[in-house]
Amino acid sequence: MFQGASSLNLDAKGRLSVPTRHRDALGAGQLTITKHPDGCLMVFPAAAWEGFRARIAALPMDAIWWRRFYLGNALEVDMDASGRVLIAPELRSYAGVTREAILLGMGSYLELWDAQAYAAKEAEALKAPMPDALKEFSF
């Protein structure tokens, strides 16, 4: 289960150094990175990706563009011995990630955001009314 936020910097080659606290949960195998419609990237360990991929692949034909969006843009990557992952230029461009990034734990996967884009979207979301699903939630 992934949770928490990490401020990171991509190196000149577009590699992200995965925080140590997430490395064990991600495992030594391949990771899958794909687009998220909110403008960030989703980073999945192999087991979580398989479940997500199966659900997306099972969507009906009227959702073909969503299958294209998620599956057509998915790339498998390996974490190197130093815990770095190369983020493909196409995916970096989509998410606007150049250097400063935020890696957010979202339960079964991680989200990778451009730091400025995340801060702007978070501020916008906090100005909006609380969703109905949270109105009865006790803190």
PDB file of C-alpha atoms in Angstrom:
ATOM      1  CA  MET A   1       0.000   0.000   0.000  1.00  0.00           C
ATOM      2  CA  PHE A   2       1.553   3.277  -1.120  1.00  0.00           C
ATOM      3  CA  GLN A   3       0.914   6.485   0.765  1.00  0.00           C
ATOM      4  CA  GLY A   4       2.610   9.794   1.395  1.00  0.00           C
ATOM      5  CA  ALA A   5       4.300  12.377  -0.785  1.00  0.00           C
ATOM      6  CA  SER A   6       7.942  12.710  -1.822  1.00  0.00           C
ATOM      7  CA  SER A   7       9.536  15.717  -3.496  1.00  0.00           C
ATOM      8  CA  LEU A   8      11.999  14.495  -6.114  1.00  0.00           C
ATOM      9  CA  ASN A   9      14.142  15.734  -8.966  1.00  0.00           C
ATOM     10  CA  LEU A  10      14.541  13.998 -12.300  1.00  0.00           C
ATOM     11  CA  ASP A  11      18.112  13.852 -13.514  1.00  0.00           C
ATOM     12  CA  ALA A  12      19.304  15.145 -16.900  1.00  0.00           C
ATOM     13  CA  LYS A  13      18.474  11.782 -18.532  1.00  0.00           C
ATOM     14  CA  GLY A  14      14.886  11.815 -17.238  1.00  0.00           C
ATOM     15  CA  ARG A  15      15.459   9.276 -14.476  1.00  0.00           C
ATOM     16  CA  LEU A  16      13.578   9.325 -11.217  1.00  0.00           C
ATOM     17  CA  SER A  17      15.186   8.012  -8.046  1.00  0.00           C
ATOM     18  CA  VAL A  18      12.454   6.032  -6.269  1.00  0.00           C
ATOM     19  CA  PRO A  19      12.398   6.726  -2.520  1.00  0.00           C
ATOM     20  CA  THR A  20      13.755   3.833  -0.481  1.00  0.00           C
ATOM     21  CA  ARG A  21      10.461   3.429   1.401  1.00  0.00           C
ATOM     22  CA  HIS A  22       8.718   2.496  -1.868  1.00  0.00           C
ATOM     23  CA  ARG A  23      11.376   0.230  -3.380  1.00  0.00           C
ATOM     24  CA  ASP A  24      10.448  -2.929  -1.483  1.00  0.00           C
ATOM     25  CA  ALA A  25       6.754  -2.567  -2.331  1.00  0.00           C
ATOM     26  CA  LEU A  26       7.580  -1.955  -5.998  1.00  0.00           C
ATOM     27  CA  GLY A  27       9.724  -5.081  -6.092  1.00  0.00           C
ATOM     28  CA  ALA A  28      12.716  -5.865  -8.225  1.00  0.00           C
ATOM     29  CA  GLY A  29      10.682  -6.602 -11.350  1.00  0.00           C
ATOM     30  CA  GLN A  30       9.260  -4.328 -13.943  1.00  0.00           C
ATOM     31  CA  LEU A  31       7.101  -1.312 -13.278  1.00  0.00           C
ATOM     32  CA  THR A  32       4.460  -0.005 -15.642  1.00  0.00           C
ATOM     33  CA  ILE A  33       3.960   3.712 -16.185  1.00  0.00           C
ATOM     34  CA  THR A  34       0.969   5.159 -18.007  1.00  0.00           C
ATOM     35  CA  LYS A  35      -0.998   8.375 -18.329  1.00  0.00           C
ATOM     36  CA  HIS A  36      -3.652   9.538 -15.891  1.00  0.00           C
ATOM     37  CA  PRO A  37      -6.447  11.793 -17.208  1.00  0.00           C
ATOM     38  CA  ASP A  38      -5.677  14.415 -14.528  1.00  0.00           C
ATOM     39  CA  GLY A  39      -2.348  15.166 -16.218  1.00  0.00           C
ATOM     40  CA  CYS A  40       0.001  13.055 -14.127  1.00  0.00           C
ATOM     41  CA  LEU A  41       1.518   9.602 -14.566  1.00  0.00           C
ATOM     42  CA  MET A  42       0.515   6.385 -12.824  1.00  0.00           C
ATOM     43  CA  VAL A  43       3.334   4.079 -11.669  1.00  0.00           C
ATOM     44  CA  PHE A  44       2.326   0.479 -10.978  1.00  0.00           C
ATOM     45  CA  PRO A  45       4.198  -2.488  -9.547  1.00  0.00           C
ATOM     46  CA  ALA A  46       3.684  -5.607 -11.676  1.00  0.00           C
ATOM     47  CA  ALA A  47       0.913  -7.220  -9.589  1.00  0.00           C
ATOM     48  CA  ALA A  48      -1.193  -4.052  -9.324  1.00  0.00           C
ATOM     49  CA  TRP A  49      -0.731  -3.353 -13.043  1.00  0.00           C
ATOM     50  CA  GLU A  50      -2.018  -6.795 -13.980  1.00  0.00           C
ATOM     51  CA  GLY A  51      -5.268  -6.197 -12.111  1.00  0.00           C
ATOM     52  CA  PHE A  52      -5.700  -2.684 -13.517  1.00  0.00           C
ATOM     53  CA  ARG A  53      -4.844  -3.814 -17.045  1.00  0.00           C
ATOM     54  CA  ALA A  54      -7.395  -6.646 -16.881  1.00  0.00           C
ATOM     55  CA  ARG A  55     -10.135  -4.239 -15.780  1.00  0.00           C
ATOM     56  CA  ILE A  56      -9.315  -1.753 -18.553  1.00  0.00           C
ATOM     57  CA  ALA A  57      -9.021  -4.483 -21.211  1.00  0.00           C
ATOM     58  CA  ALA A  58     -12.483  -5.749 -20.241  1.00  0.00           C
ATOM     59  CA  LEU A  59     -14.169  -2.402 -20.917  1.00  0.00           C
ATOM     60  CA  PRO A  60     -16.821  -2.473 -23.658  1.00  0.00           C
ATOM     61  CA  MET A  61     -16.155  -1.150 -27.151  1.00  0.00           C
ATOM     62  CA  ASP A  62     -17.765   2.219 -26.390  1.00  0.00           C
ATOM     63  CA  ALA A  63     -14.792   2.829 -24.068  1.00  0.00           C
ATOM     64  CA  ILE A  64     -12.165   2.029 -26.720  1.00  0.00           C
ATOM     65  CA  TRP A  65     -10.542   5.440 -26.386  1.00  0.00           C
ATOM     66  CA  TRP A  66     -10.030   4.861 -22.654  1.00  0.00           C
ATOM     67  CA  ARG A  67      -8.378   1.533 -23.420  1.00  0.00           C
ATOM     68  CA  ARG A  68      -6.150   3.345 -25.908  1.00  0.00           C
ATOM     69  CA  PHE A  69      -5.412   6.056 -23.361  1.00  0.00           C
ATOM     70  CA  TYR A  70      -4.357   3.703 -20.568  1.00  0.00           C
ATOM     71  CA  LEU A  71      -3.033   0.624 -22.363  1.00  0.00           C
ATOM     72  CA  GLY A  72      -1.731   2.286 -25.506  1.00  0.00           C
ATOM     73  CA  ASN A  73       0.438   4.643 -23.464  1.00  0.00           C
ATOM     74  CA  ALA A  74       1.652   2.101 -20.919  1.00  0.00           C
ATOM     75  CA  LEU A  75       5.383   1.441 -20.844  1.00  0.00           C
ATOM     76  CA  GLU A  76       7.195  -1.217 -18.851  1.00  0.00           C
ATOM     77  CA  VAL A  77      10.394  -0.041 -17.212  1.00  0.00           C
ATOM     78  CA  ASP A  78      13.001  -1.602 -14.970  1.00  0.00           C
ATOM     79  CA  MET A  79      14.321  -0.065 -11.776  1.00  0.00           C
ATOM     80  CA  ASP A  80      18.116  -0.092 -11.859  1.00  0.00           C
ATOM     81  CA  ALA A  81      20.343  -1.194  -8.971  1.00  0.00           C
ATOM     82  CA  SER A  82      20.368   2.384  -7.644  1.00  0.00           C
ATOM     83  CA  GLY A  83      16.564   2.544  -7.538  1.00  0.00           C
ATOM     84  CA  ARG A  84      16.254   4.792 -10.581  1.00  0.00           C
ATOM     85  CA  VAL A  85      13.542   4.537 -13.214  1.00  0.00           C
ATOM     86  CA  LEU A  86      13.727   6.118 -16.657  1.00  0.00           C
ATOM     87  CA  ILE A  87      10.576   8.090 -17.466  1.00  0.00           C
ATOM     88  CA  ALA A  88      10.059   8.049 -21.245  1.00  0.00           C
ATOM     89  CA  PRO A  89      10.161  11.459 -22.967  1.00  0.00           C
ATOM     90  CA  GLU A  90       6.582  11.006 -24.266  1.00  0.00           C
ATOM     91  CA  LEU A  91       5.266  10.442 -20.765  1.00  0.00           C
ATOM     92  CA  ARG A  92       7.356  13.259 -19.253  1.00  0.00           C
ATOM     93  CA  SER A  93       6.003  15.587 -21.922  1.00  0.00           C
ATOM     94  CA  TYR A  94       2.385  14.567 -21.275  1.00  0.00           C
ATOM     95  CA  ALA A  95       2.707  15.207 -17.523  1.00  0.00           C
ATOM     96  CA  GLY A  96       4.879  18.299 -17.957  1.00  0.00           C
ATOM     97  CA  VAL A  97       7.539  16.794 -15.699  1.00  0.00           C
ATOM     98  CA  THR A  98      10.866  18.440 -16.412  1.00  0.00           C
ATOM     99  CA  ARG A  99      12.844  18.456 -13.181  1.00  0.00           C
ATOM    100  CA  GLU A 100      10.950  19.001  -9.923  1.00  0.00           C
ATOM    101  CA  ALA A 101       8.365  16.305  -9.275  1.00  0.00           C
ATOM    102  CA  ILE A 102       6.049  14.963  -6.605  1.00  0.00           C
ATOM    103  CA  LEU A 103       5.549  11.226  -6.135  1.00  0.00           C
ATOM    104  CA  LEU A 104       2.276  10.465  -4.328  1.00  0.00           C
ATOM    105  CA  GLY A 105       1.258   7.155  -2.827  1.00  0.00           C
ATOM    106  CA  MET A 106      -2.286   6.330  -3.945  1.00  0.00           C
ATOM    107  CA  GLY A 107      -2.847   2.919  -2.412  1.00  0.00           C
ATOM    108  CA  SER A 108      -2.061   0.288  -5.040  1.00  0.00           C
ATOM    109  CA  TYR A 109      -0.078   2.650  -7.291  1.00  0.00           C
ATOM    110  CA  LEU A 110       1.925   5.888  -7.269  1.00  0.00           C
ATOM    111  CA  GLU A 111       1.242   9.142  -9.103  1.00  0.00           C
ATOM    112  CA  LEU A 112       4.063  11.207 -10.579  1.00  0.00           C
ATOM    113  CA  TRP A 113       3.299  14.917 -10.935  1.00  0.00           C
ATOM    114  CA  ASP A 114       5.173  17.984 -12.063  1.00  0.00           C
ATOM    115  CA  ALA A 115       5.610  19.826  -8.743  1.00  0.00           C
ATOM    116  CA  GLN A 116       4.118  23.128  -9.937  1.00  0.00           C
ATOM    117  CA  ALA A 117       1.183  21.460 -11.696  1.00  0.00           C
ATOM    118  CA  TYR A 118       0.390  19.461  -8.568  1.00  0.00           C
ATOM    119  CA  ALA A 119       0.483  22.537  -6.332  1.00  0.00           C
ATOM    120  CA  ALA A 120      -1.863  24.409  -8.697  1.00  0.00           C
ATOM    121  CA  LYS A 121      -4.332  21.511  -8.983  1.00  0.00           C
ATOM    122  CA  GLU A 122      -4.301  20.936  -5.225  1.00  0.00           C
ATOM    123  CA  ALA A 123      -5.023  24.625  -4.541  1.00  0.00           C
ATOM    124  CA  GLU A 124      -7.863  24.562  -7.083  1.00  0.00           C
ATOM    125  CA  ALA A 125      -9.353  21.410  -5.545  1.00  0.00           C
ATOM    126  CA  LEU A 126      -9.246  22.857  -2.043  1.00  0.00           C
ATOM    127  CA  LYS A 127     -11.202  25.936  -3.186  1.00  0.00           C
ATOM    128  CA  ALA A 128     -14.046  23.752  -4.492  1.00  0.00           C
ATOM    129  CA  PRO A 129     -16.842  22.497  -2.225  1.00  0.00           C
ATOM    130  CA  MET A 130     -16.179  19.231  -0.414  1.00  0.00           C
ATOM    131  CA  PRO A 131     -17.463  16.204  -2.383  1.00  0.00           C
ATOM    132  CA  ASP A 132     -20.620  14.561  -1.030  1.00  0.00           C
ATOM    133  CA  ALA A 133     -18.663  11.381  -0.354  1.00  0.00           C
ATOM    134  CA  LEU A 134     -16.595  13.248   2.274  1.00  0.00           C
ATOM    135  CA  LYS A 135     -19.323  15.311   3.918  1.00  0.00           C
ATOM    136  CA  GLU A 136     -20.237  12.541   6.359  1.00  0.00           C
ATOM    137  CA  PHE A 137     -16.614  11.476   6.848  1.00  0.00           C
ATOM    138  CA  SER A 138     -15.380  11.995  10.388  1.00  0.00           C
ATOM    139  CA  PHE A 139     -11.841  13.260  10.989  1.00  0.00           C
TER     140      PHE A 139
END
